[in-house]
Amino acid sequence: MAVKLTPYITLEGRAREAIQFYEQAIGAKVVSIITYGDMPDMSNTFNEELKSLVANAKVQVGEAELMFSDDPFGSPIASGKKVTICITTNDVETSKRFFEALRQDGQVNMPFKEEPFSPGFGDVTDKFGVTFQIYTEV
Protein backbone atom coordinates (compact mmCIF):
# COMPACT_ATOMS: atom_id res chain seq x y z
CA MET A 1 0.00 0.00 0.00
CA ALA A 2 1.34 3.40 -0.98
CA VAL A 3 0.45 6.52 0.98
CA LYS A 4 1.64 10.08 0.28
CA LEU A 5 0.77 13.55 1.57
CA THR A 6 0.32 16.37 -0.93
CA PRO A 7 -0.44 20.07 -0.37
CA TYR A 8 -3.80 20.89 -2.00
CA ILE A 9 -4.35 24.52 -2.96
CA THR A 10 -7.88 25.86 -3.48
CA LEU A 11 -8.25 29.23 -5.16
CA GLU A 12 -11.09 31.55 -6.13
CA GLY A 13 -11.06 31.10 -9.90
CA ARG A 14 -7.29 31.48 -10.33
CA ALA A 15 -6.03 27.88 -10.22
CA ARG A 16 -5.04 27.81 -13.90
CA GLU A 17 -3.19 31.13 -13.46
CA ALA A 18 -1.40 29.75 -10.38
CA ILE A 19 -0.39 26.59 -12.25
CA GLN A 20 1.08 28.69 -15.09
CA PHE A 21 2.91 30.83 -12.53
CA TYR A 22 4.41 27.76 -10.81
CA GLU A 23 5.42 26.32 -14.19
CA GLN A 24 7.53 29.45 -14.78
CA ALA A 25 8.64 30.11 -11.21
CA ILE A 26 9.59 26.64 -9.98
CA GLY A 27 9.52 24.39 -13.05
CA ALA A 28 6.21 22.68 -12.27
CA LYS A 29 4.98 20.20 -14.90
CA VAL A 30 1.24 19.61 -15.40
CA VAL A 31 0.27 15.99 -14.81
CA SER A 32 -3.50 16.40 -15.19
CA ILE A 33 -6.26 19.02 -15.25
CA ILE A 34 -9.99 18.30 -15.04
CA THR A 35 -12.43 21.20 -15.32
CA TYR A 36 -15.91 21.38 -13.82
CA GLY A 37 -17.21 21.12 -17.40
CA ASP A 38 -15.46 17.75 -17.72
CA MET A 39 -17.44 16.37 -14.78
CA PRO A 40 -20.73 14.73 -15.86
CA ASP A 41 -22.91 16.07 -13.03
CA MET A 42 -21.69 19.65 -13.38
CA SER A 43 -22.07 20.26 -17.10
CA ASN A 44 -25.79 21.06 -16.93
CA THR A 45 -25.70 23.23 -13.82
CA PHE A 46 -22.73 25.50 -14.61
CA ASN A 47 -22.47 28.32 -17.15
CA GLU A 48 -19.55 28.33 -19.62
CA GLU A 49 -17.32 30.47 -17.37
CA LEU A 50 -17.78 28.12 -14.41
CA LYS A 51 -17.29 25.04 -16.59
CA SER A 52 -13.77 26.24 -17.46
CA LEU A 53 -12.69 26.42 -13.80
CA VAL A 54 -10.32 23.76 -12.49
CA ALA A 55 -12.06 20.99 -10.53
CA ASN A 56 -8.87 19.02 -9.92
CA ALA A 57 -5.31 19.45 -11.17
CA LYS A 58 -2.00 17.85 -10.31
CA VAL A 59 1.46 19.25 -11.04
CA GLN A 60 4.86 17.70 -10.48
CA VAL A 61 7.62 19.80 -8.91
CA GLY A 62 10.80 17.77 -8.79
CA GLU A 63 9.96 14.71 -6.69
CA ALA A 64 6.91 16.38 -5.09
CA GLU A 65 3.39 17.14 -6.23
CA LEU A 66 0.94 19.98 -5.71
CA MET A 67 -2.79 19.66 -6.31
CA PHE A 68 -5.15 22.52 -7.20
CA SER A 69 -8.80 23.35 -7.63
CA ASP A 70 -11.00 26.40 -8.00
CA ASP A 71 -13.88 27.09 -5.65
CA PRO A 72 -16.72 27.46 -8.17
CA PHE A 73 -19.02 29.40 -5.87
CA GLY A 74 -17.15 32.72 -5.92
CA SER A 75 -17.16 33.17 -2.17
CA PRO A 76 -13.96 33.78 -0.22
CA ILE A 77 -12.11 30.62 0.77
CA ALA A 78 -12.67 29.90 4.47
CA SER A 79 -9.77 30.08 6.87
CA GLY A 80 -7.98 26.75 6.88
CA LYS A 81 -9.27 25.74 3.43
CA LYS A 82 -6.94 27.57 1.03
CA VAL A 83 -4.19 25.01 1.61
CA THR A 84 -5.19 21.57 2.84
CA ILE A 85 -3.41 18.22 3.01
CA CYS A 86 -4.27 15.60 0.42
CA ILE A 87 -3.69 12.02 1.58
CA THR A 88 -3.29 9.81 -1.50
CA THR A 89 -3.49 6.04 -1.46
CA ASN A 90 -3.75 3.43 -4.18
CA ASP A 91 -6.53 1.50 -2.43
CA VAL A 92 -10.16 2.63 -1.97
CA GLU A 93 -10.63 0.69 1.28
CA THR A 94 -7.51 2.26 2.81
CA SER A 95 -8.67 5.72 1.74
CA LYS A 96 -12.10 5.08 3.25
CA ARG A 97 -10.52 3.88 6.50
CA PHE A 98 -8.43 7.07 6.74
CA PHE A 99 -11.52 9.20 5.99
CA GLU A 100 -13.62 7.44 8.65
CA ALA A 101 -10.85 7.78 11.26
CA LEU A 102 -10.31 11.49 10.57
CA ARG A 103 -14.03 12.32 10.68
CA GLN A 104 -14.36 11.18 14.31
CA ASP A 105 -15.34 14.31 16.28
CA GLY A 106 -14.63 16.33 13.13
CA GLN A 107 -16.70 17.59 10.21
CA VAL A 108 -17.37 15.98 6.83
CA ASN A 109 -17.07 18.63 4.11
CA MET A 110 -17.64 16.22 1.21
CA PRO A 111 -18.72 12.60 1.76
CA PHE A 112 -16.34 9.85 0.68
CA LYS A 113 -17.48 8.49 -2.68
CA GLU A 114 -16.44 7.80 -6.26
CA GLU A 115 -15.74 10.92 -8.35
CA PRO A 116 -14.82 11.34 -12.04
CA PHE A 117 -11.21 12.01 -10.99
CA SER A 118 -10.92 9.32 -8.28
CA PRO A 119 -12.54 5.98 -7.41
CA GLY A 120 -12.69 7.16 -3.77
CA PHE A 121 -12.52 10.78 -2.62
CA GLY A 122 -13.71 12.75 0.40
CA ASP A 123 -12.97 15.99 2.26
CA VAL A 124 -12.96 16.13 6.04
CA THR A 125 -11.85 18.56 8.76
CA ASP A 126 -10.56 16.70 11.80
CA LYS A 127 -11.23 17.57 15.42
CA PHE A 128 -8.14 19.82 15.45
CA GLY A 129 -9.39 21.96 12.55
CA VAL A 130 -7.01 20.48 9.96
CA THR A 131 -8.66 19.78 6.60
CA PHE A 132 -7.72 16.64 4.70
CA GLN A 133 -8.73 15.57 1.24
CA ILE A 134 -8.59 11.80 0.92
CA TYR A 135 -7.78 10.84 -2.67
CA THR A 136 -7.52 7.37 -4.19
CA GLU A 137 -5.28 7.07 -7.22
CA VAL A 138 -5.21 3.97 -9.40
mmCIF file of C-alpha atoms in Angstrom:
data_model
loop_
_atom_site.group_PDB
_atom_site.id
_atom_site.type_symbol
_atom_site.label_atom_id
_atom_site.label_comp_id
_atom_site.label_asym_id
_atom_site.label_seq_id
_atom_site.Cartn_x
_atom_site.Cartn_y
_atom_site.Cartn_z
ATOM 1 C CA MET A 1 0.000 0.000 0.000
ATOM 2 C CA ALA A 2 1.344 3.400 -0.979
ATOM 3 C CA VAL A 3 0.448 6.524 0.983
ATOM 4 C CA LYS A 4 1.636 10.079 0.285
ATOM 5 C CA LEU A 5 0.774 13.548 1.575
ATOM 6 C CA THR A 6 0.323 16.373 -0.934
ATOM 7 C CA PRO A 7 -0.437 20.068 -0.365
ATOM 8 C CA TYR A 8 -3.801 20.890 -1.999
ATOM 9 C CA ILE A 9 -4.349 24.523 -2.962
ATOM 10 C CA THR A 10 -7.881 25.862 -3.480
ATOM 11 C CA LEU A 11 -8.251 29.227 -5.164
ATOM 12 C CA GLU A 12 -11.087 31.551 -6.133
ATOM 13 C CA GLY A 13 -11.058 31.103 -9.902
ATOM 14 C CA ARG A 14 -7.286 31.479 -10.328
ATOM 15 C CA ALA A 15 -6.025 27.877 -10.216
ATOM 16 C CA ARG A 16 -5.037 27.810 -13.896
ATOM 17 C CA GLU A 17 -3.191 31.133 -13.460
ATOM 18 C CA ALA A 18 -1.400 29.752 -10.382
ATOM 19 C CA ILE A 19 -0.387 26.594 -12.246
ATOM 20 C CA GLN A 20 1.083 28.686 -15.089
ATOM 21 C CA PHE A 21 2.911 30.831 -12.530
ATOM 22 C CA TYR A 22 4.409 27.764 -10.807
ATOM 23 C CA GLU A 23 5.424 26.324 -14.193
ATOM 24 C CA GLN A 24 7.526 29.451 -14.777
ATOM 25 C CA ALA A 25 8.636 30.109 -11.206
ATOM 26 C CA ILE A 26 9.590 26.641 -9.976
ATOM 27 C CA GLY A 27 9.522 24.385 -13.047
ATOM 28 C CA ALA A 28 6.210 22.682 -12.271
ATOM 29 C CA LYS A 29 4.981 20.200 -14.901
ATOM 30 C CA VAL A 30 1.241 19.615 -15.403
ATOM 31 C CA VAL A 31 0.273 15.990 -14.812
ATOM 32 C CA SER A 32 -3.504 16.401 -15.192
ATOM 33 C CA ILE A 33 -6.256 19.022 -15.247
ATOM 34 C CA ILE A 34 -9.989 18.303 -15.044
ATOM 35 C CA THR A 35 -12.431 21.202 -15.322
ATOM 36 C CA TYR A 36 -15.908 21.379 -13.823
ATOM 37 C CA GLY A 37 -17.211 21.125 -17.397
ATOM 38 C CA ASP A 38 -15.458 17.748 -17.717
ATOM 39 C CA MET A 39 -17.441 16.367 -14.785
ATOM 40 C CA PRO A 40 -20.729 14.729 -15.860
ATOM 41 C CA ASP A 41 -22.911 16.074 -13.029
ATOM 42 C CA MET A 42 -21.694 19.648 -13.379
ATOM 43 C CA SER A 43 -22.066 20.255 -17.096
ATOM 44 C CA ASN A 44 -25.789 21.057 -16.930
ATOM 45 C CA THR A 45 -25.702 23.231 -13.818
ATOM 46 C CA PHE A 46 -22.732 25.498 -14.609
ATOM 47 C CA ASN A 47 -22.467 28.321 -17.148
ATOM 48 C CA GLU A 48 -19.555 28.333 -19.618
ATOM 49 C CA GLU A 49 -17.324 30.465 -17.371
ATOM 50 C CA LEU A 50 -17.779 28.124 -14.408
ATOM 51 C CA LYS A 51 -17.291 25.037 -16.591
ATOM 52 C CA SER A 52 -13.771 26.245 -17.463
ATOM 53 C CA LEU A 53 -12.693 26.424 -13.800
ATOM 54 C CA VAL A 54 -10.322 23.757 -12.487
ATOM 55 C CA ALA A 55 -12.060 20.986 -10.532
ATOM 56 C CA ASN A 56 -8.869 19.024 -9.919
ATOM 57 C CA ALA A 57 -5.310 19.451 -11.165
ATOM 58 C CA LYS A 58 -1.999 17.849 -10.308
ATOM 59 C CA VAL A 59 1.456 19.248 -11.043
ATOM 60 C CA GLN A 60 4.864 17.696 -10.479
ATOM 61 C CA VAL A 61 7.620 19.801 -8.909
ATOM 62 C CA GLY A 62 10.798 17.774 -8.788
ATOM 63 C CA GLU A 63 9.957 14.713 -6.689
ATOM 64 C CA ALA A 64 6.913 16.378 -5.095
ATOM 65 C CA GLU A 65 3.386 17.144 -6.233
ATOM 66 C CA LEU A 66 0.936 19.981 -5.707
ATOM 67 C CA MET A 67 -2.790 19.656 -6.313
ATOM 68 C CA PHE A 68 -5.151 22.515 -7.201
ATOM 69 C CA SER A 69 -8.804 23.352 -7.634
ATOM 70 C CA ASP A 70 -11.001 26.402 -8.004
ATOM 71 C CA ASP A 71 -13.883 27.091 -5.651
ATOM 72 C CA PRO A 72 -16.724 27.463 -8.173
ATOM 73 C CA PHE A 73 -19.023 29.400 -5.873
ATOM 74 C CA GLY A 74 -17.150 32.715 -5.924
ATOM 75 C CA SER A 75 -17.155 33.165 -2.165
ATOM 76 C CA PRO A 76 -13.961 33.785 -0.215
ATOM 77 C CA ILE A 77 -12.108 30.623 0.774
ATOM 78 C CA ALA A 78 -12.675 29.896 4.466
ATOM 79 C CA SER A 79 -9.771 30.081 6.873
ATOM 80 C CA GLY A 80 -7.977 26.748 6.881
ATOM 81 C CA LYS A 81 -9.270 25.739 3.434
ATOM 82 C CA LYS A 82 -6.940 27.574 1.026
ATOM 83 C CA VAL A 83 -4.185 25.008 1.612
ATOM 84 C CA THR A 84 -5.187 21.570 2.839
ATOM 85 C CA ILE A 85 -3.414 18.222 3.006
ATOM 86 C CA CYS A 86 -4.269 15.597 0.422
ATOM 87 C CA ILE A 87 -3.686 12.016 1.576
ATOM 88 C CA THR A 88 -3.294 9.815 -1.504
ATOM 89 C CA THR A 89 -3.494 6.036 -1.456
ATOM 90 C CA ASN A 90 -3.751 3.427 -4.183
ATOM 91 C CA ASP A 91 -6.531 1.497 -2.427
ATOM 92 C CA VAL A 92 -10.157 2.628 -1.974
ATOM 93 C CA GLU A 93 -10.627 0.693 1.278
ATOM 94 C CA THR A 94 -7.505 2.263 2.808
ATOM 95 C CA SER A 95 -8.667 5.716 1.740
ATOM 96 C CA LYS A 96 -12.103 5.083 3.249
ATOM 97 C CA ARG A 97 -10.516 3.881 6.499
ATOM 98 C CA PHE A 98 -8.433 7.074 6.739
ATOM 99 C CA PHE A 99 -11.524 9.196 5.994
ATOM 100 C CA GLU A 100 -13.615 7.437 8.651
ATOM 101 C CA ALA A 101 -10.853 7.782 11.261
ATOM 102 C CA LEU A 102 -10.311 11.495 10.574
ATOM 103 C CA ARG A 103 -14.031 12.323 10.675
ATOM 104 C CA GLN A 104 -14.361 11.179 14.312
ATOM 105 C CA ASP A 105 -15.342 14.311 16.281
ATOM 106 C CA GLY A 106 -14.628 16.326 13.126
ATOM 107 C CA GLN A 107 -16.700 17.594 10.210
ATOM 108 C CA VAL A 108 -17.374 15.980 6.829
ATOM 109 C CA ASN A 109 -17.074 18.627 4.110
ATOM 110 C CA MET A 110 -17.637 16.223 1.212
ATOM 111 C CA PRO A 111 -18.718 12.597 1.757
ATOM 112 C CA PHE A 112 -16.338 9.852 0.677
ATOM 113 C CA LYS A 113 -17.475 8.488 -2.679
ATOM 114 C CA GLU A 114 -16.440 7.799 -6.263
ATOM 115 C CA GLU A 115 -15.744 10.920 -8.347
ATOM 116 C CA PRO A 116 -14.819 11.335 -12.043
ATOM 117 C CA PHE A 117 -11.212 12.009 -10.994
ATOM 118 C CA SER A 118 -10.924 9.321 -8.280
ATOM 119 C CA PRO A 119 -12.543 5.983 -7.410
ATOM 120 C CA GLY A 120 -12.689 7.157 -3.771
ATOM 121 C CA PHE A 121 -12.520 10.777 -2.621
ATOM 122 C CA GLY A 122 -13.705 12.750 0.402
ATOM 123 C CA ASP A 123 -12.971 15.986 2.264
ATOM 124 C CA VAL A 124 -12.959 16.131 6.045
ATOM 125 C CA THR A 125 -11.849 18.560 8.757
ATOM 126 C CA ASP A 126 -10.562 16.705 11.799
ATOM 127 C CA LYS A 127 -11.232 17.570 15.425
ATOM 128 C CA PHE A 128 -8.140 19.818 15.450
ATOM 129 C CA GLY A 129 -9.394 21.964 12.553
ATOM 130 C CA VAL A 130 -7.011 20.483 9.959
ATOM 131 C CA THR A 131 -8.658 19.781 6.602
ATOM 132 C CA PHE A 132 -7.717 16.637 4.702
ATOM 133 C CA GLN A 133 -8.728 15.567 1.236
ATOM 134 C CA ILE A 134 -8.592 11.798 0.922
ATOM 135 C CA TYR A 135 -7.784 10.841 -2.674
ATOM 136 C CA THR A 136 -7.523 7.368 -4.193
ATOM 137 C CA GLU A 137 -5.280 7.067 -7.223
ATOM 138 C CA VAL A 138 -5.209 3.969 -9.395
#
